Structures are given as C-alpha cells and as structure tokens.
mmCIF file of C-alpha atoms in Angstrom:
data_model
loop_
_atom_site.group_PDB
_atom_site.id
_atom_site.type_symbol
_atom_site.label_atom_id
_atom_site.label_comp_id
_atom_site.label_asym_id
_atom_site.label_seq_id
_atom_site.Cartn_x
_atom_site.Cartn_y
_atom_site.Cartn_z
ATOM 1 C CA LEU A 30 129.446 -17.342 120.295
ATOM 2 C CA ASN A 31 130.570 -14.401 118.987
ATOM 3 C CA LEU A 32 128.547 -12.640 116.094
ATOM 4 C CA LYS A 33 130.093 -9.188 115.536
ATOM 5 C CA LEU A 34 130.659 -10.074 111.924
ATOM 6 C CA VAL A 35 127.237 -11.022 111.383
ATOM 7 C CA ARG A 36 125.918 -8.161 109.350
ATOM 8 C CA SER A 37 122.033 -9.135 109.244
ATOM 9 C CA ASP A 38 119.675 -11.677 110.654
ATOM 10 C CA LEU A 39 118.191 -12.591 107.518
ATOM 11 C CA ARG A 40 119.734 -11.993 104.005
ATOM 12 C CA ILE A 41 117.496 -12.556 100.624
ATOM 13 C CA THR A 42 119.409 -12.324 97.435
ATOM 14 C CA LEU A 43 117.544 -11.565 94.172
ATOM 15 C CA LEU A 44 118.816 -13.313 91.243
ATOM 16 C CA GLU A 45 118.216 -12.916 87.633
ATOM 17 C CA ASN A 46 119.223 -15.610 85.176
ATOM 18 C CA GLY A 47 121.187 -17.032 87.766
ATOM 19 C CA ARG A 48 123.459 -13.837 88.722
ATOM 20 C CA ALA A 49 123.099 -11.870 92.139
ATOM 21 C CA ILE A 50 121.725 -8.602 91.382
ATOM 22 C CA GLU A 51 120.950 -7.272 94.928
ATOM 23 C CA GLU A 52 120.542 -8.255 98.378
ATOM 24 C CA HIS A 53 118.505 -7.360 101.105
ATOM 25 C CA LEU A 54 119.990 -7.431 104.654
ATOM 26 C CA MET A 55 117.044 -7.665 107.060
ATOM 27 C CA LYS A 56 118.043 -6.732 110.896
ATOM 28 C CA GLY A 57 116.741 -6.525 114.359
ATOM 29 C CA LEU A 58 114.944 -10.087 114.265
ATOM 30 C CA TYR A 59 117.713 -11.689 116.500
ATOM 31 C CA LYS A 60 117.530 -8.567 118.755
ATOM 32 C CA VAL A 61 113.825 -8.557 119.327
ATOM 33 C CA TYR A 62 113.774 -12.246 119.866
ATOM 34 C CA GLN A 63 116.549 -12.119 122.283
ATOM 35 C CA TYR A 64 115.672 -9.379 124.599
ATOM 36 C CA LYS A 65 111.644 -8.651 124.114
ATOM 37 C CA TYR A 66 110.358 -12.171 123.297
ATOM 38 C CA PRO A 67 112.657 -14.895 124.538
ATOM 39 C CA ASP A 68 110.017 -17.219 125.424
ATOM 40 C CA SER A 69 108.150 -17.056 121.971
ATOM 41 C CA PRO A 70 108.440 -19.809 119.339
ATOM 42 C CA ALA A 71 110.219 -19.053 116.272
ATOM 43 C CA PRO A 72 108.276 -16.061 114.704
ATOM 44 C CA ASN A 73 106.466 -15.985 111.412
ATOM 45 C CA ILE A 74 108.205 -13.647 108.957
ATOM 46 C CA THR A 75 106.106 -11.718 106.190
ATOM 47 C CA LEU A 76 108.027 -10.166 103.114
ATOM 48 C CA PRO A 77 105.791 -8.984 100.419
ATOM 49 C CA ILE A 78 107.266 -9.122 96.949
ATOM 50 C CA GLN A 79 105.749 -7.693 94.040
ATOM 51 C CA LEU A 80 106.254 -6.978 90.224
ATOM 52 C CA ASP A 81 105.491 -3.160 89.181
ATOM 53 C CA ALA A 82 104.218 -2.118 86.129
ATOM 54 C CA ASN A 83 107.805 -2.316 84.344
ATOM 55 C CA GLY A 84 108.480 -5.665 85.695
ATOM 56 C CA VAL A 85 110.949 -4.738 88.450
ATOM 57 C CA VAL A 86 110.724 -6.837 91.468
ATOM 58 C CA VAL A 87 109.783 -4.737 94.441
ATOM 59 C CA PHE A 88 110.295 -5.799 98.025
ATOM 60 C CA GLY A 89 107.798 -4.175 100.788
ATOM 61 C CA LYS A 90 108.413 -3.944 104.392
ATOM 62 C CA ALA A 91 109.500 -7.158 106.414
ATOM 63 C CA GLN A 92 107.728 -7.927 109.244
ATOM 64 C CA ALA A 93 108.098 -10.645 112.037
ATOM 65 C CA THR A 94 104.950 -12.022 113.880
ATOM 66 C CA PHE A 95 105.697 -13.371 117.500
ATOM 67 C CA GLN A 96 103.334 -15.127 119.517
ATOM 68 C CA ALA A 97 103.923 -13.379 123.292
ATOM 69 C CA ILE A 98 102.306 -14.163 126.460
ATOM 70 C CA GLU A 99 100.735 -11.443 128.009
ATOM 71 C CA ARG A 100 99.583 -10.787 131.411
ATOM 72 C CA VAL A 101 95.857 -9.595 131.856
ATOM 73 C CA GLU A 102 94.441 -8.375 135.184
ATOM 74 C CA ASP A 103 90.615 -8.819 135.994
ATOM 75 C CA ALA A 104 89.692 -5.673 138.109
ATOM 76 C CA ARG A 105 86.440 -7.220 139.361
ATOM 77 C CA THR A 106 87.856 -10.417 140.497
ATOM 78 C CA GLN A 107 91.646 -8.966 141.232
ATOM 79 C CA MET A 108 92.617 -12.071 139.182
ATOM 80 C CA THR A 109 95.833 -12.392 136.761
ATOM 81 C CA SER A 110 95.576 -14.608 133.794
ATOM 82 C CA GLN A 111 97.649 -14.995 130.739
ATOM 83 C CA LYS A 112 97.004 -14.906 127.199
ATOM 84 C CA MET A 113 98.691 -15.602 123.789
ATOM 85 C CA VAL A 114 99.082 -12.476 121.504
ATOM 86 C CA SER A 115 100.323 -11.660 118.189
ATOM 87 C CA LYS A 116 103.163 -8.720 118.131
ATOM 88 C CA LYS A 117 104.368 -7.543 115.121
ATOM 89 C CA VAL A 118 107.551 -6.104 114.702
ATOM 90 C CA SER A 119 109.185 -4.300 111.497
ATOM 91 C CA LEU A 120 112.678 -5.133 110.235
ATOM 92 C CA ASP A 121 115.172 -2.985 109.192
ATOM 93 C CA ASP A 122 116.234 -3.327 105.530
ATOM 94 C CA THR A 123 119.395 -2.443 103.950
ATOM 95 C CA VAL A 124 119.695 -2.981 100.044
ATOM 96 C CA VAL A 125 123.309 -4.021 98.663
ATOM 97 C CA TYR A 126 123.338 -3.851 94.854
ATOM 98 C CA LYS A 127 125.499 -6.489 93.274
ATOM 99 C CA GLY A 128 125.590 -5.035 89.749
ATOM 100 C CA ALA A 129 123.410 -4.598 86.788
ATOM 101 C CA ALA A 130 120.593 -7.106 85.602
ATOM 102 C CA PRO A 131 122.019 -9.274 82.797
#
C-alpha cells in the first residue's frame, strides 16, 4: 500500500449553504498509531468547534487519545505489571481556504 499522495490522515470540510469554504487537513494520526501505539485500539479524536462573537466558526486544536499499555515496576516486590493509560497526542492542522462564503 503506497500512500505518498495522501496529504492528511483526517480531513474536515466546512460548508456554508452547501458550498465548501475551507478544509482542515489533520496530520500525524497515522504515524503515531503506526509507530508509537500500534497495539492500541482506535483512538478517540477530539476537535473543539465554536462560534466566535461574530458568528464565525473557529476550530480548536485536534487531539487523539490512545489507550496504551504501560509497564509498571513495583520497587518493593520487584514485580512488573501492566496497566492501561490514556495518552493524548496533538494533531497538526493545515487550513486550505476553498473560497469566500456565499
């Protein structure tokens, strides 16, 4: 599988009256999943979206939360155990403007 032409892991398109006015290209999700947390189930993606005082849509910083297995050593008993921990990763966001709002 060759993904050299894929520019993002996740794409969000903002529409106004059925017309695309901007796209947000999120990067880094696949790389982190593939190399850092390969045994993790699919991550939860959080993307805050708000309206500012002028009614303009504002996208916040996208984050992926992975459930990773971490090894924990108990110094007293010299035993090693595993536990599930949440790891948050910020995604890179590139905005592509498609045109003016109608």
